[in-house]
mmCIF file of C-alpha atoms in Angstrom:
data_model
loop_
_atom_site.group_PDB
_atom_site.id
_atom_site.type_symbol
_atom_site.label_atom_id
_atom_site.label_comp_id
_atom_site.label_asym_id
_atom_site.label_seq_id
_atom_site.Cartn_x
_atom_site.Cartn_y
_atom_site.Cartn_z
ATOM 1 C CA MET S 3 92.253 2.516 94.611
ATOM 2 C CA SER S 4 90.468 5.681 95.780
ATOM 3 C CA LEU S 5 91.424 9.130 96.956
ATOM 4 C CA SER S 6 89.931 12.294 98.396
ATOM 5 C CA PHE S 7 91.427 15.776 98.556
ATOM 6 C CA SER S 8 91.302 17.940 101.672
ATOM 7 C CA ARG S 9 88.676 20.681 101.459
ATOM 8 C CA GLU S 10 91.136 23.318 102.760
ATOM 9 C CA ASP S 11 94.471 22.221 101.310
ATOM 10 C CA PRO S 12 94.335 21.326 97.584
ATOM 11 C CA THR S 13 97.815 19.757 97.776
ATOM 12 C CA SER S 14 96.843 17.267 100.518
ATOM 13 C CA PHE S 15 94.855 14.075 99.933
ATOM 14 C CA VAL S 16 94.161 10.672 101.479
ATOM 15 C CA LEU S 17 94.765 7.617 99.301
ATOM 16 C CA GLY S 18 93.238 4.166 99.810
ATOM 17 C CA VAL S 19 94.854 1.239 97.976
ATOM 18 C CA GLU S 20 94.144 -2.404 97.146
ATOM 19 C CA ALA S 21 96.282 -3.701 100.004
ATOM 20 C CA GLY S 22 94.005 -1.902 102.485
ATOM 21 C CA LEU S 23 96.482 0.863 103.267
ATOM 22 C CA LEU S 24 95.314 4.413 103.971
ATOM 23 C CA LEU S 25 97.957 7.044 103.246
ATOM 24 C CA LYS S 26 97.984 10.795 103.742
ATOM 25 C CA CYS S 27 99.921 12.342 100.854
ATOM 26 C CA ALA S 28 101.059 15.797 99.771
ATOM 27 C CA LEU S 29 101.593 16.998 96.210
ATOM 28 C CA ASN S 30 104.205 19.497 97.382
ATOM 29 C CA GLY S 31 106.262 16.901 99.229
ATOM 30 C CA ALA S 32 109.187 17.679 96.909
ATOM 31 C CA GLU S 33 110.961 21.027 96.838
ATOM 32 C CA GLN S 34 109.415 23.564 94.486
ATOM 33 C CA ARG S 35 112.028 24.993 92.129
ATOM 34 C CA SER S 36 112.223 25.852 88.472
ATOM 35 C CA PRO S 37 114.167 23.578 86.068
ATOM 36 C CA ASP S 38 115.828 26.768 84.800
ATOM 37 C CA SER S 39 117.402 27.276 88.232
ATOM 38 C CA VAL S 40 119.029 23.840 87.921
ATOM 39 C CA SER S 41 120.564 24.537 84.535
ATOM 40 C CA THR S 42 121.795 28.071 85.276
ATOM 41 C CA ALA S 43 123.058 27.967 88.886
ATOM 42 C CA GLY S 44 126.851 27.909 88.589
ATOM 43 C CA ASN S 45 127.184 24.736 86.518
ATOM 44 C CA ASP S 46 130.334 23.335 84.994
ATOM 45 C CA VAL S 47 128.207 21.361 82.535
ATOM 46 C CA THR S 48 124.979 21.935 80.612
ATOM 47 C CA TRP S 49 121.756 20.345 81.806
ATOM 48 C CA GLY S 50 119.282 18.827 79.367
ATOM 49 C CA ALA S 51 115.645 19.860 79.801
ATOM 50 C CA GLU S 52 114.440 16.425 80.987
ATOM 51 C CA ALA S 53 117.308 15.982 83.446
ATOM 52 C CA ALA S 54 116.816 19.502 84.832
ATOM 53 C CA ALA S 55 113.083 18.897 85.287
ATOM 54 C CA LEU S 56 113.789 15.734 87.282
ATOM 55 C CA MET S 57 116.512 17.411 89.354
ATOM 56 C CA ALA S 58 114.091 20.203 90.251
ATOM 57 C CA ARG S 59 112.096 17.662 92.286
ATOM 58 C CA VAL S 60 114.961 16.650 94.567
ATOM 59 C CA PRO S 61 114.421 17.715 98.212
ATOM 60 C CA TYR S 62 116.561 20.559 99.525
ATOM 61 C CA ALA S 63 118.454 18.299 101.961
ATOM 62 C CA ASP S 64 119.777 16.157 99.082
ATOM 63 C CA TYR S 65 119.891 18.717 96.300
ATOM 64 C CA GLN S 66 123.445 20.101 96.401
ATOM 65 C CA ARG S 67 125.076 16.764 97.162
ATOM 66 C CA SER S 68 123.165 14.985 94.402
ATOM 67 C CA LYS S 69 123.761 17.747 91.859
ATOM 68 C CA LEU S 70 127.532 17.781 92.446
ATOM 69 C CA ARG S 71 127.642 13.984 92.220
ATOM 70 C CA ILE S 72 125.832 13.990 88.888
ATOM 71 C CA GLU S 73 127.980 16.759 87.389
ATOM 72 C CA LYS S 74 131.169 15.025 88.535
ATOM 73 C CA ALA S 75 130.022 11.793 86.865
ATOM 74 C CA VAL S 76 129.278 13.665 83.638
ATOM 75 C CA ILE S 77 132.711 15.335 83.616
ATOM 76 C CA LEU S 78 134.459 12.000 84.288
ATOM 77 C CA ALA S 79 132.499 10.520 81.386
ATOM 78 C CA ARG S 80 133.853 13.394 79.236
ATOM 79 C CA GLU S 81 130.376 14.564 78.377
ATOM 80 C CA TYR S 82 129.186 18.157 78.207
ATOM 81 C CA GLU S 83 125.462 17.788 78.908
ATOM 82 C CA VAL S 84 123.564 16.012 81.670
ATOM 83 C CA SER S 85 121.096 13.629 80.072
ATOM 84 C CA LEU S 86 118.682 11.271 81.824
ATOM 85 C CA PRO S 87 120.881 8.171 81.221
ATOM 86 C CA LEU S 88 123.908 9.983 82.710
ATOM 87 C CA LEU S 89 121.813 11.256 85.631
ATOM 88 C CA PHE S 90 120.580 7.760 86.494
ATOM 89 C CA GLY S 91 124.075 6.355 86.018
ATOM 90 C CA ALA S 92 125.542 8.725 88.621
ATOM 91 C CA GLY S 93 124.203 6.563 91.434
ATOM 92 C CA VAL S 94 121.951 9.115 93.128
ATOM 93 C CA PRO S 95 119.513 7.288 95.465
ATOM 94 C CA ALA S 96 116.075 6.782 93.951
ATOM 95 C CA THR S 97 114.500 8.184 97.134
ATOM 96 C CA SER S 98 116.147 11.535 96.351
ATOM 97 C CA LEU S 99 115.106 11.636 92.699
ATOM 98 C CA PHE S 100 111.578 10.385 93.412
ATOM 99 C CA PRO S 101 110.676 11.545 96.942
ATOM 100 C CA SER S 102 107.672 9.810 98.441
ATOM 101 C CA PRO S 103 104.534 11.977 98.776
ATOM 102 C CA VAL S 104 103.396 9.901 101.777
ATOM 103 C CA ALA S 105 103.334 12.022 104.926
ATOM 104 C CA PHE S 106 101.344 9.790 107.302
ATOM 105 C CA THR S 107 99.951 6.241 107.462
ATOM 106 C CA TYR S 108 96.640 5.276 109.031
ATOM 107 C CA GLU S 109 95.556 1.949 110.464
ATOM 108 C CA PRO S 110 94.905 -0.230 107.396
ATOM 109 C CA HIS S 111 91.694 -1.971 106.388
ATOM 110 C CA ALA S 112 91.659 -5.765 106.017
ATOM 111 C CA GLY S 113 90.824 -5.491 102.313
ATOM 112 C CA PRO S 114 90.946 -3.113 99.327
ATOM 113 C CA VAL S 115 89.749 0.430 100.025
ATOM 114 C CA TYR S 116 87.018 1.427 97.568
ATOM 115 C CA GLY S 117 86.036 4.827 98.927
ATOM 116 C CA VAL S 118 87.507 7.807 100.781
ATOM 117 C CA ALA S 119 85.557 11.018 101.448
ATOM 118 C CA HIS S 120 86.563 14.206 103.276
ATOM 119 C CA SER S 121 83.939 16.053 105.276
ATOM 120 C CA PRO S 122 82.822 19.320 103.633
ATOM 121 C CA PHE S 123 82.387 20.847 107.095
ATOM 122 C CA HIS S 124 85.232 19.532 109.269
ATOM 123 C CA ARG S 125 88.747 20.112 107.943
ATOM 124 C CA ASN S 126 90.301 17.030 109.602
ATOM 125 C CA LEU S 127 87.524 14.482 109.242
ATOM 126 C CA PHE S 128 87.217 11.805 106.556
ATOM 127 C CA LEU S 129 85.554 8.446 105.875
ATOM 128 C CA SER S 130 86.972 5.241 104.405
ATOM 129 C CA VAL S 131 85.132 2.111 103.213
ATOM 130 C CA SER S 132 86.443 -1.287 102.180
ATOM 131 C CA THR S 133 85.763 -4.905 101.249
ATOM 132 C CA ASP S 134 86.207 -5.754 104.950
ATOM 133 C CA SER S 135 82.659 -4.366 105.514
ATOM 134 C CA ALA S 136 83.989 -1.587 107.744
ATOM 135 C CA VAL S 137 83.095 2.087 107.509
ATOM 136 C CA ARG S 138 85.701 4.088 109.393
ATOM 137 C CA LEU S 139 85.592 7.655 110.588
ATOM 138 C CA HIS S 140 89.056 9.206 110.839
ATOM 139 C CA LEU S 141 90.772 12.333 112.056
ATOM 140 C CA THR S 142 93.714 13.225 109.817
ATOM 141 C CA LEU S 143 95.769 13.861 112.978
ATOM 142 C CA GLN S 144 95.764 10.296 114.340
ATOM 143 C CA ALA S 145 96.472 6.820 112.987
ATOM 144 C CA THR S 146 93.570 4.908 114.544
ATOM 145 C CA PRO S 147 89.945 5.518 113.495
ATOM 146 C CA LEU S 148 87.625 7.436 115.791
ATOM 147 C CA LEU S 149 84.610 5.290 115.003
ATOM 148 C CA THR S 150 83.975 2.093 113.082
ATOM 149 C CA VAL S 151 80.601 0.813 111.891
ATOM 150 C CA THR S 152 79.830 -2.433 110.069
ATOM 151 C CA PRO S 153 76.480 -1.964 108.332
ATOM 152 C CA THR S 154 76.629 -5.198 106.336
ATOM 153 C CA SER S 155 78.610 -8.408 105.983
ATOM 154 C CA GLY S 156 79.617 -7.581 102.410
ATOM 155 C CA THR S 157 81.742 -4.989 100.659
ATOM 156 C CA VAL S 158 81.054 -1.291 101.160
ATOM 157 C CA PHE S 159 81.829 0.480 97.893
ATOM 158 C CA CYS S 160 81.226 4.190 98.441
ATOM 159 C CA ALA S 161 80.669 6.955 100.987
ATOM 160 C CA ALA S 162 79.354 10.506 100.802
ATOM 161 C CA TRP S 163 78.809 13.356 103.259
ATOM 162 C CA SER S 164 75.613 15.363 103.462
ATOM 163 C CA SER S 165 75.926 18.826 101.961
ATOM 164 C CA ALA S 166 73.533 20.266 104.560
ATOM 165 C CA ARG S 167 74.095 18.372 107.814
ATOM 166 C CA PRO S 168 77.695 18.185 109.084
ATOM 167 C CA SER S 169 76.997 14.999 111.083
ATOM 168 C CA VAL S 170 75.265 12.971 108.363
ATOM 169 C CA PHE S 171 76.859 10.617 105.840
ATOM 170 C CA ALA S 172 75.741 7.735 103.634
ATOM 171 C CA VAL S 173 77.440 4.549 102.420
ATOM 172 C CA GLY S 174 76.540 2.129 99.618
ATOM 173 C CA ALA S 175 77.014 -1.623 99.894
ATOM 174 C CA ALA S 176 77.358 -4.696 97.679
ATOM 175 C CA ASP S 177 73.936 -5.977 98.721
ATOM 176 C CA GLY S 178 72.248 -2.948 97.142
ATOM 177 C CA GLN S 179 71.541 -1.157 100.410
ATOM 178 C CA ILE S 180 72.223 2.471 101.303
ATOM 179 C CA PHE S 181 72.902 3.168 104.966
ATOM 180 C CA ILE S 182 72.574 6.713 106.290
ATOM 181 C CA TYR S 183 74.225 7.627 109.595
ATOM 182 C CA ASP S 184 73.878 10.600 111.910
ATOM 183 C CA ILE S 185 76.933 11.057 114.161
ATOM 184 C CA HIS S 186 74.907 13.469 116.288
ATOM 185 C CA GLU S 187 73.052 10.429 117.637
ATOM 186 C CA LEU S 188 76.169 9.630 119.684
ATOM 187 C CA SER S 189 75.447 12.686 121.831
ATOM 188 C CA LYS S 190 72.268 10.918 122.950
ATOM 189 C CA GLY S 191 74.152 7.820 124.051
ATOM 190 C CA GLY S 192 72.815 5.760 121.144
ATOM 191 C CA ALA S 193 72.911 1.969 121.173
ATOM 192 C CA GLY S 194 76.433 0.624 121.211
ATOM 193 C CA ALA S 195 78.056 4.063 121.033
ATOM 194 C CA GLN S 196 81.432 4.384 122.723
ATOM 195 C CA ALA S 197 84.752 6.162 122.291
ATOM 196 C CA GLY S 198 87.524 4.596 120.248
ATOM 197 C CA GLY S 199 87.957 2.627 117.039
ATOM 198 C CA GLY S 200 85.448 -0.030 118.121
ATOM 199 C CA ALA S 201 82.535 2.354 118.555
ATOM 200 C CA GLN S 202 79.271 1.391 116.879
ATOM 201 C CA LEU S 203 76.661 3.752 115.529
ATOM 202 C CA GLN S 204 73.302 2.481 114.341
ATOM 203 C CA PRO S 205 72.099 3.659 110.890
ATOM 204 C CA SER S 206 69.376 6.273 110.993
ATOM 205 C CA GLU S 207 68.015 4.982 107.693
ATOM 206 C CA ALA S 208 68.539 1.844 105.584
ATOM 207 C CA LEU S 209 67.284 1.820 101.985
ATOM 208 C CA GLN S 210 67.081 -1.254 99.760
ATOM 209 C CA ALA S 211 68.042 0.756 96.715
ATOM 210 C CA SER S 212 68.846 -2.046 94.259
ATOM 211 C CA THR S 213 69.398 -5.757 93.770
ATOM 212 C CA LYS S 214 72.912 -4.908 92.549
ATOM 213 C CA PRO S 215 75.838 -3.201 94.349
ATOM 214 C CA ILE S 216 75.689 0.536 95.011
ATOM 215 C CA PHE S 217 78.837 1.982 93.444
ATOM 216 C CA SER S 218 78.309 5.731 93.921
ATOM 217 C CA LEU S 219 76.454 8.193 96.124
ATOM 218 C CA GLN S 220 76.145 11.971 95.954
ATOM 219 C CA PHE S 221 74.182 14.474 98.034
ATOM 220 C CA ASN S 222 72.726 17.410 96.136
ATOM 221 C CA PRO S 223 74.639 20.567 97.199
ATOM 222 C CA ARG S 224 71.596 22.790 96.531
ATOM 223 C CA THR S 225 68.684 20.601 97.552
ATOM 224 C CA ALA S 226 69.484 19.324 101.018
ATOM 225 C CA GLU S 227 66.997 16.447 101.058
ATOM 226 C CA SER S 228 68.159 14.893 97.743
ATOM 227 C CA LEU S 229 70.531 11.932 97.503
ATOM 228 C CA ALA S 230 71.504 10.255 94.215
ATOM 229 C CA SER S 231 72.750 6.671 93.891
ATOM 230 C CA GLY S 232 74.335 4.718 91.047
ATOM 231 C CA ASP S 233 74.134 0.900 90.986
ATOM 232 C CA GLY S 234 75.474 -2.132 89.147
ATOM 233 C CA GLU S 235 72.442 -2.264 86.853
ATOM 234 C CA GLY S 236 73.391 1.117 85.405
ATOM 235 C CA PHE S 237 70.548 3.008 87.064
ATOM 236 C CA VAL S 238 70.836 6.397 88.739
ATOM 237 C CA LYS S 239 68.153 6.865 91.375
ATOM 238 C CA LEU S 240 67.142 9.969 93.301
ATOM 239 C CA TRP S 241 66.072 9.648 96.935
ATOM 240 C CA LYS S 242 64.259 12.225 99.034
ATOM 241 C CA LEU S 243 65.328 12.312 102.672
ATOM 242 C CA GLY S 244 63.184 13.604 105.491
ATOM 243 C CA ALA S 245 63.830 16.762 107.480
ATOM 244 C CA ARG S 246 65.446 14.681 110.223
ATOM 245 C CA LEU S 247 68.410 13.957 107.929
ATOM 246 C CA SER S 248 68.445 17.105 105.808
ATOM 247 C CA VAL S 249 67.812 20.065 108.126
ATOM 248 C CA ALA S 250 70.864 21.132 110.122
ATOM 249 C CA LYS S 251 70.537 21.276 113.869
ATOM 250 C CA GLU S 252 71.406 24.421 115.792
ATOM 251 C CA ARG S 253 75.207 24.891 115.982
ATOM 252 C CA GLU S 254 75.752 21.394 114.594
ATOM 253 C CA SER S 255 79.175 22.256 113.149
ATOM 254 C CA ASP S 256 80.325 23.566 116.535
ATOM 255 C CA TRP S 257 79.062 20.390 118.205
ATOM 256 C CA LEU S 258 80.995 18.238 115.731
ATOM 257 C CA GLU S 259 84.205 20.166 116.411
ATOM 258 C CA VAL S 260 83.835 19.831 120.192
ATOM 259 C CA PHE S 261 82.812 16.198 119.978
ATOM 260 C CA PHE S 262 85.884 15.095 118.054
ATOM 261 C CA MET S 263 88.202 17.272 120.101
ATOM 262 C CA PHE S 264 86.915 15.237 123.047
ATOM 263 C CA PHE S 265 87.911 12.029 121.232
ATOM 264 C CA LEU S 266 91.336 13.461 120.425
ATOM 265 C CA CYS S 267 91.924 14.450 124.054
ATOM 266 C CA PHE S 268 90.819 10.978 125.108
ATOM 267 C CA TYR S 269 93.436 9.348 122.873
ATOM 268 C CA VAL S 270 96.176 11.713 124.098
ATOM 269 C CA PHE S 271 95.245 10.944 127.705
ATOM 270 C CA MET S 272 95.355 7.182 127.054
ATOM 271 C CA PHE S 273 98.721 7.528 125.294
ATOM 272 C CA PHE S 274 100.357 9.251 128.261
ATOM 273 C CA LEU S 275 98.630 6.868 130.667
ATOM 274 C CA CYS S 276 100.280 3.917 128.922
ATOM 275 C CA PHE S 277 103.718 5.457 129.377
#
């Protein structure tokens, strides 16, 4: 299981699970209210602290109906305080008491998802990697991936975005290799590049970093050319990248925004064309 929080919204994150699912979730999916408001708002019975805390999570659409149902059950049981056993015994649907944080589902991987990483530059862009060998580039606004690359035939364990170049990211694989990609190469019509989930992008750099799997990668936020890797032998290694992968191009962030807006418009056009 892996997750990554949005850089702009600290309550929003993307979760990758063992079944290959990719889920967009929100921490504030439930209604935000104080447990004190549950126990003091015109009650005929007293609410215990644990029961009130659980009731405070119930969504607004179900809140009044569920609360009245619970209090009626407590009164019929000739009790004076709502406890957790009485609350659960009132028959309130579990989906009301424990609302799902899942807001959106993306096209799943064919194997467990080991890494998810949000772009530090683009608010709606994130990567996912899996045992199915696929590295997928997603927009949070659509279910299908924008781009998919398959750098190796084995598992891809981790992904990281450059802290200096908005278009550059790196992934670490089970065969000990690190693959570094530059999305900006697509603007040059690079080999195999095309719109859609089947697009291929050739790695700008491939490093044989270890004889064991690469489990973690991290770009240095202060030194643009530095990349650290952690492998299955327990070694942390520091790599120095050239200027080609560490010096931002002119208006690169603007290019990235326009480029993926083009992809989004393409998908919208194809959607309406199908109907």
